[in-house]
C-alpha positions in Angstrom: 10.2 -28.6 17.1 9.8 -25.2 18.7 13.0 -23.6 20.1 12.9 -22.0 23.6 10.4 -19.2 23.5 12.2 -16.0 22.4 8.8 -14.4 21.4 7.8 -14.2 25.1 9.1 -10.6 25.2 5.9 -9.7 23.4 4.1 -10.7 26.6 6.5 -9.3 29.2 8.3 -6.2 28.0 6.7 -2.7 28.6 4.2 -2.0 25.8 5.4 1.5 25.1 9.0 0.5 24.4 7.9 -2.8 22.7 5.7 -0.9 20.3 8.5 1.4 19.3 10.8 -1.5 18.9 8.3 -3.2 16.6 7.2 -0.1 14.7 10.4 1.7 13.9 11.9 -1.2 11.8 8.6 -1.8 10.1 8.4 2.0 9.2 12.0 2.0 7.8 11.3 -1.1 5.7 8.1 0.4 4.2 10.0 3.7 3.6 12.8 1.9 1.8 10.4 -0.1 -0.4 8.5 3.1 -1.3 11.8 4.9 -2.2 12.8 1.9 -4.3 9.7 2.2 -6.5 10.4 5.9 -7.1 14.2 5.6 -7.8 13.8 2.4 -9.9 11.4 4.3 -12.2 13.8 7.2 -12.5 16.7 4.8 -13.4 14.7 2.8 -16.0 13.3 5.9 -17.6 16.7 7.6 -18.0 18.8 4.5 -19.0 16.3 2.7 -21.2 13.5 5.1 -22.1 9.9 6.0 -21.5 8.7 2.9 -23.2 10.4 0.8 -20.6 8.5 2.6 -17.9 5.2 1.8 -19.7 6.3 -1.8 -20.1 7.1 -2.2 -16.4 3.8 -0.6 -15.5 2.0 -3.2 -17.6 3.7 -6.0 -15.6 3.4 -4.4 -12.2 -0.2 -5.5 -11.5 0.9 -9.1 -11.8 3.9 -8.6 -9.4 1.7 -6.7 -7.0 -1.0 -9.3 -7.0 1.5 -12.1 -6.3 3.1 -10.0 -3.6 -0.3 -9.4 -2.1 -1.0 -13.1 -2.2 2.2 -13.9 -0.3 1.4 -11.1 2.1 -2.1 -12.4 2.6 -0.9 -15.9 3.4 1.8 -14.3 5.6 -0.5 -12.1 7.6 -3.3 -14.7 7.9 -0.9 -17.3 9.1 1.0 -15.0 11.3 -2.1 -14.0 13.2 -2.5 -17.7 14.0 1.2 -18.1 14.9 1.2 -15.1 17.2 -1.8 -16.3 19.1 -0.5 -19.9 19.2 2.9 -18.7 20.6 1.1 -16.6 23.2 -1.0 -19.7 24.2 2.2 -22.0 24.2 0.6 -24.1 21.4 3.8 -25.0 19.6 2.1 -27.7 17.5 -0.3 -25.2 15.9 2.4 -22.6 15.3 4.6 -25.1 13.5 1.8 -26.6 11.5 0.6 -23.2 10.4 4.1 -22.2 9.2 4.4 -25.4 7.3 1.0 -24.9 5.7 1.9 -21.4 4.7 5.0 -22.6 2.8 3.0 -25.4 1.1 0.0 -23.3 0.0 2.3 -20.4 -1.2 4.3 -22.7 -3.4 1.2 -24.5 -4.8 -0.6 -21.3 -5.7 2.4 -19.4 -7.1 3.9 -22.2 -9.2 0.5 -22.8 -10.7 0.2 -19.1 -11.5 3.6 -19.0 -13.1 2.8 -22.0 -15.4 -0.5 -20.4 -16.5 1.2 -17.0 -16.9 3.8 -18.4 -19.3 1.2 -20.4 -21.3 -1.0 -17.4 -21.8 1.7 -14.8 -22.1 0.7 -13.5 -25.5 -2.9 -12.9 -24.3 -2.2 -11.5 -20.9 0.2 -8.8 -21.8 -2.2 -7.0 -24.2 -5.0 -7.4 -21.7 -2.9 -5.5 -19.2 -2.3 -2.7 -21.7 0.9 -4.0 -23.4 0.1 -3.1 -26.9 1.9 -1.7 -29.9 5.5 -0.8 -29.1 5.1 -1.7 -25.5 4.4 -5.4 -26.2 7.9 -6.7 -26.9 9.7 -5.0 -24.0 6.8 -5.9 -21.7 7.0 -9.6 -22.8 10.7 -9.7 -22.1 10.3 -8.1 -18.6 7.2 -10.2 -17.8 8.7 -13.6 -18.6 11.9 -13.0 -16.5 10.0 -11.5 -13.5 7.5 -14.3 -13.6 10.3 -16.8 -12.9 11.0 -15.0 -9.6 7.3 -14.8 -8.5 7.3 -17.9 -6.2 10.4 -16.5 -4.5 8.7 -13.1 -4.1 5.6 -14.6 -2.6 7.6 -16.8 -0.2 9.6 -13.7 0.9 6.5 -11.7 1.6 5.0 -14.6 3.5 8.2 -15.2 5.5 8.6 -11.6 6.4 5.3 -11.5 8.2 6.1 -14.7 10.0 9.4 -13.2 11.2 7.4 -10.2 12.6 4.9 -12.6 14.3 7.9 -14.1 16.2 8.6 -10.6 17.5 11.8 -10.0 15.4 11.1 -6.6 13.7 14.8 -5.9 12.9 15.2 -9.1 10.9 11.9 -8.3 9.1 13.2 -4.8 8.3 16.4 -6.2 6.8 14.3 -8.6 4.7 12.4 -5.6 3.3 15.5 -3.5 2.7 17.6 -6.2 0.9 15.4 -6.4 -2.3 15.1 -2.7 -2.5 18.8 -1.9 -2.2 19.7 -4.9 -4.3 17.4 -4.0 -7.1 18.9 -0.5 -7.4 22.5 -1.8 -7.3 21.7 -4.4 -9.9 19.9 -1.9 -12.1 23.0 0.2 -12.2 25.2 -2.8 -13.1 23.0 -4.6 -15.6 21.3 -1.6 -17.3 23.9 1.2 -17.1 27.2 -0.7 -17.1 26.3 -3.9 -19.1 23.7 -2.2 -21.3 21.3 -5.2 -21.0 18.2 -3.1 -21.4 14.8 -4.6 -20.4 16.5 -8.0 -19.7 18.8 -6.2 -17.3 15.9 -4.5 -15.5 14.0 -7.8 -15.2 16.9 -9.8 -14.0 17.7 -7.0 -11.5 14.2 -7.3 -10.0 14.2 -11.2 -10.0 17.7 -11.4 -8.5 16.8 -9.0 -5.7 13.8 -11.3 -4.8 16.2 -14.2 -4.7 18.6 -12.4 -2.4 15.7 -11.6 -0.1 14.6 -15.2 -0.1 18.0 -16.5 0.8 18.2 -14.1 3.7 14.8 -15.3 5.0 15.7 -18.9 4.4 18.9 -18.3 6.5 16.9 -16.7 9.3 14.6 -19.7 9.7 17.5 -22.1 9.7 19.4 -20.0 12.3 19.0 -19.8 16.1 17.2 -16.5 15.6 13.9 -18.3 14.8 11.8 -20.4 17.2 10.0 -22.2 14.3 11.9 -25.4 13.4 9.6 -27.3 11.1 10.0 -30.8 9.7 8.3 -32.6 6.8 5.2 -33.5 8.9 4.2 -29.9 9.1 3.9 -29.4 5.3 0.8 -31.6 5.0 -2.2 -29.3 4.5 -4.5 -29.0 7.5 -8.0 -27.8 6.5 -9.0 -26.0 9.7 -5.7 -24.0 9.7 -6.1 -23.3 5.9 -9.7 -22.1 6.5 -8.7 -19.7 9.3 -5.6 -18.5 7.4 -7.6 -17.9 4.2 -10.3 -16.0 6.0 -7.8 -13.7 7.7 -5.6 -13.4 4.6 -8.6 -12.5 2.4 -8.7 -9.2 4.3 -5.4 -8.2 2.8 -6.4 -9.4 -0.7 -9.7 -7.5 -0.5 -7.8 -4.4 0.6 -5.5 -4.6 -2.5 -8.5 -5.2 -4.8 -10.3 -2.1 -3.5 -7.1 0.0 -3.9 -6.9 -1.2 -7.6 -10.6 -0.3 -8.2 -10.1 3.1 -6.5 -7.2 3.9 -8.8 -9.2 2.9 -11.9 -12.2 5.0 -10.9 -10.1 8.0 -9.9 -8.1 8.1 -13.1 -11.2 7.9 -15.2 -13.3 10.4 -13.2 -10.5 13.0 -13.0 -9.7 12.6 -16.7 -13.3 13.4 -17.6 -13.3 16.4 -15.2 -9.9 18.0 -15.8 -7.9 16.0 -18.4 -4.3 14.8 -18.0 -3.4 17.6 -15.5 -6.0 16.3 -13.0 -4.8 12.8 -13.3 -1.2 14.0 -12.7 -2.4 15.8 -9.6 -3.8 12.5 -8.3 -0.6 10.8 -9.2 1.4 13.2 -7.1 -1.0 13.0 -4.2 -1.0 9.2 -4.4 2.8 9.2 -4.1 2.6 11.5 -1.1 0.1 9.2 0.6 2.5 6.3 0.1 5.5 8.2 1.5 3.9 10.4 4.1 2.0 7.7 5.9 4.8 5.1 6.2 5.3 5.8 9.9 1.6 5.3 10.6 1.6 2.0 8.7 4.8 1.1 10.6 2.9 1.5 13.9 0.1 -0.7 12.6 2.6 -3.4 11.5 4.3 -3.2 14.9 1.0 -3.4 16.8 -0.2 -6.7 15.1 2.2 -9.2 16.8 1.9 -7.6 20.2 -1.9 -7.7 20.2 -2.1 -11.2 18.7 0.4 -12.7 21.2 -1.2 -11.2 24.3 -4.7 -12.0 23.1 -3.5 -15.6 22.7 -2.1 -15.5 26.2 -5.4 -14.1 27.6 -3.4 -11.1 28.8 -6.2 -8.6 28.0 -4.8 -5.7 30.0 -1.8 -5.7 27.7 -4.0 -5.9 24.7 -6.0 -2.9 25.9 -2.8 -1.0 26.6 -1.3 -1.9 23.2 -4.5 -0.6 21.5 -4.4 2.7 23.4 -0.7 3.3 22.8 -0.8 2.3 19.2 -3.6 4.7 18.5 -1.8 7.5 20.4 1.5 6.9 18.5 -0.3 6.6 15.1 -2.4 9.7 15.6 0.5 11.7 17.0 2.7 10.9 13.9 -0.3 11.6 11.6 -0.8 15.0 13.2 2.8 15.9 12.4 2.3 14.8 8.8 -0.9 16.9 8.7 0.9 20.0 9.9 3.7 19.6 7.3 1.3 19.0 4.5 -0.9 22.0 5.4 2.1 24.3 5.8 4.3 23.4 2.8 2.1 21.9 0.0 3.6 24.1 -2.7 7.2 23.2 -1.8 6.3 19.5 -1.8 4.6 19.6 -5.2 7.5 21.4 -6.8 9.7 18.4 -6.1 7.6 16.4 -8.5 6.9 18.8 -11.4 7.3 22.3 -12.8 4.1 22.1 -14.8 2.2 25.3 -14.0 -1.3 23.8 -14.2 -0.3 21.0 -11.8 1.5 23.4 -9.5 -1.6 25.5 -9.3 -4.1 22.8 -8.6 -2.3 20.2 -6.5 -1.7 22.1 -3.2 -5.4 22.8 -2.5 -6.3 19.2 -3.5 -3.6 17.8 -1.2 -4.9 19.8 1.7 -8.3 18.3 1.2 -7.0 14.8 0.8 -4.9 15.0 4.1 -7.6 17.0 6.0 -8.7 14.0 8.2 -5.3 12.3 8.5 -4.8 13.1 12.2 -7.6 10.6 13.1 -6.7 7.9 10.5 -4.7 6.0 13.1 -7.9 5.0 14.9 -9.3 3.4 11.7 -6.1 1.6 10.9 -5.4 0.2 14.4 -9.0 -0.7 14.9 -9.3 -2.8 11.8 -5.8 -4.3 12.4 -6.8 -5.3 15.9 -9.5 -7.7 14.6 -7.1 -9.2 12.2 -4.5 -9.7 15.0 -7.0 -11.6 17.2 -8.3 -13.8 14.3 -11.8 -12.3 13.8 -11.8 -12.2 10.0 -15.3 -10.9 9.3 -15.1 -7.7 11.3 -11.5 -7.2 10.2 -12.6 -7.4 6.5 -15.6 -5.1 7.0 -13.8 -2.5 8.9 -10.8 -2.6 6.5 -13.2 -2.0 3.6 -15.2 0.8 5.2 -12.8 3.5 4.3 -12.2 3.0 0.6 -14.6 0.2 -0.3 -17.8 1.4 1.3 -17.5 5.1 1.9 -14.9 6.5 -0.5 -16.0 4.7 -3.7 -19.7 5.7 -3.0 -18.7 9.3 -2.3 -16.5 9.7 -5.4 -19.2 8.4 -7.6 -21.8 10.9 -6.2 -20.1 14.1 -5.1 -18.4 15.1 -8.4 -21.8 15.2 -10.0 -22.7 18.1 -7.7 -19.4 19.8 -6.9 -17.1 18.9 -9.9 -13.5 18.2 -9.2 -13.6 19.5 -5.7 -16.1 16.7 -5.0 -13.4 14.2 -5.7 -11.0 15.7 -3.2 -13.5 16.2 -0.4 -14.5 12.6 -0.7 -11.2 11.7 1.0 -11.7 13.4 4.4 -15.4 12.6 4.5 -14.6 8.9 4.0 -11.8 9.0 6.5 -14.1 10.6 9.1 -17.0 8.2 8.6 -14.9 5.1 8.6 -13.1 6.3 11.7 -16.3 6.8 13.6 -17.6 3.3 12.6 -14.3 1.7 13.6 -14.1 3.6 16.9 -17.5 2.4 17.9 -16.8 -1.3 17.2 -13.4 -1.1 18.9 -14.9 0.6 21.9 -17.7 -2.1 22.1 -15.1 -4.9 21.7 -12.9 -3.6 24.5 -15.9 -3.2 26.8 -17.4 -6.7 26.1 -14.4 -9.0 25.4 -11.3 -7.4 27.0 -12.5 -6.7 30.5 -12.0 -10.1 32.2 -8.7 -12.0 32.2 -8.8 -15.8 32.4 
C-alpha cells in the first residue's frame, strides 16, 4: 500500500527553495563519494603498496559496471515512480518499485555466479597479469560477494530521491564512503589484513549502506510499502524502465570508451606525461562539477513529479531555475580554474613536465563549462518525463557524437592541443543542440495545462 502522500511537496513548495533542498544533499553525496575514491587510493597505496592500487584498478570496471546497472534501474524506475506519484497512481508506483528490486537481484546474482565461475579468465582480461593477478583475484572475489548489495543500494538511493527525500539519499551516499575509509584503517592498518582487508572494507561498507536503505523503506519516512504481489515482473513497466535506464548505461559506456581513446591518443602524442595531465584533469572534472551534477540530480524528481501531475508551469519554472543555478555554479568553477590552474595542479604532483603542461590544457578543457548546465539539464529533463529516445540521444551528443569524433580528427592537424580544444567545441555544439530541442519541447508540450 502507499502511505499518505509526503512527496506532494514536490508539487506544492516554491521551486527555488525546493530545488536547493533537493540539490544540496545530492551535491554533498557526490562530493563525499568522489573524495572517497581519492583517499581510499592513498590509503591502499601507502599501507599495502603500488601493486594493490593496480589490483584494485583491475577490479574497478566490474564494480563500476554493476553500480551503473543498479543506478540505471534506479533512475529508469524512479522516473516512472515520480510521474506516478504526481498522477496519484499508487499502483504503478508500487509495482515499479517491486519490479526494480526483482530485476536488480536477478541480474546481479547471475553476474556474480558467472563472475566466480570465470574468475581466472576475467582478471587477466581486465589487465590483472603477472604480479597483479593474485592480489586482484583476492580483491575481486570478496568484492563480488557484495555486488548485489551495491546494486540494490544504488537502485534504492534513486528511489529515495524520487520520493522527494534528498537528505536520506545523501546519507545513503555518505555511509559507504565514510564506512570504507574507517574500515580501511581498521582492517588494513591496524589488523594488517592486506588485500583481504581492503576488499572486506569495501564489501562491508556496501552492506552498511544497504541496511540503512532497507531501514528507510520499512520506516514511516517512505511512502512505498510494497507486498509480495508487487515483485512479479510486469513487461510494460520493465520495457519503460529499461528504455530510460539504458540512457545511464550508455553514458557510462561512452565514458569508458572516451578514457580508452584519450589514454592511447595522448600516450602516442606526448608519452606518460600527457596521460598524467589527462589523469589530473579527469580528477578535476570529477570534483569541480559535483555541484552542477547535484543540481541535475535535484531537478529530476521535481520535473518528473510535476509533469506527471500535468502541472506544466512548475515544470517550466524548474527547468529555468535549474539551468540558472547550474550555469551560475559552473561560472564560479570556470573563474577559479582560469585564475588558479597552477596552484590546483601543484596539489597533485611536483613533476616539472606535468606542472608545465597541465594548466594550459585545463583552461581549454574548462573553457565552455559556464554553459554546460544547459546540456545536462536539457538531457535530464527528457529522462525525468519518460522520453527515453531523446534523453539517450541528447545524453550522447556531448561525448558520444561530438567529442569522440573531434578527438579522432583534430589531433591529426593540431597535435596535442587538438585533444584539449575538442572539449570546449564538443561542449558548445552539444549545448546548442540540446538548447534547441529543449526550447522546442517547452513551446510545443509545456504550454497548455490539463
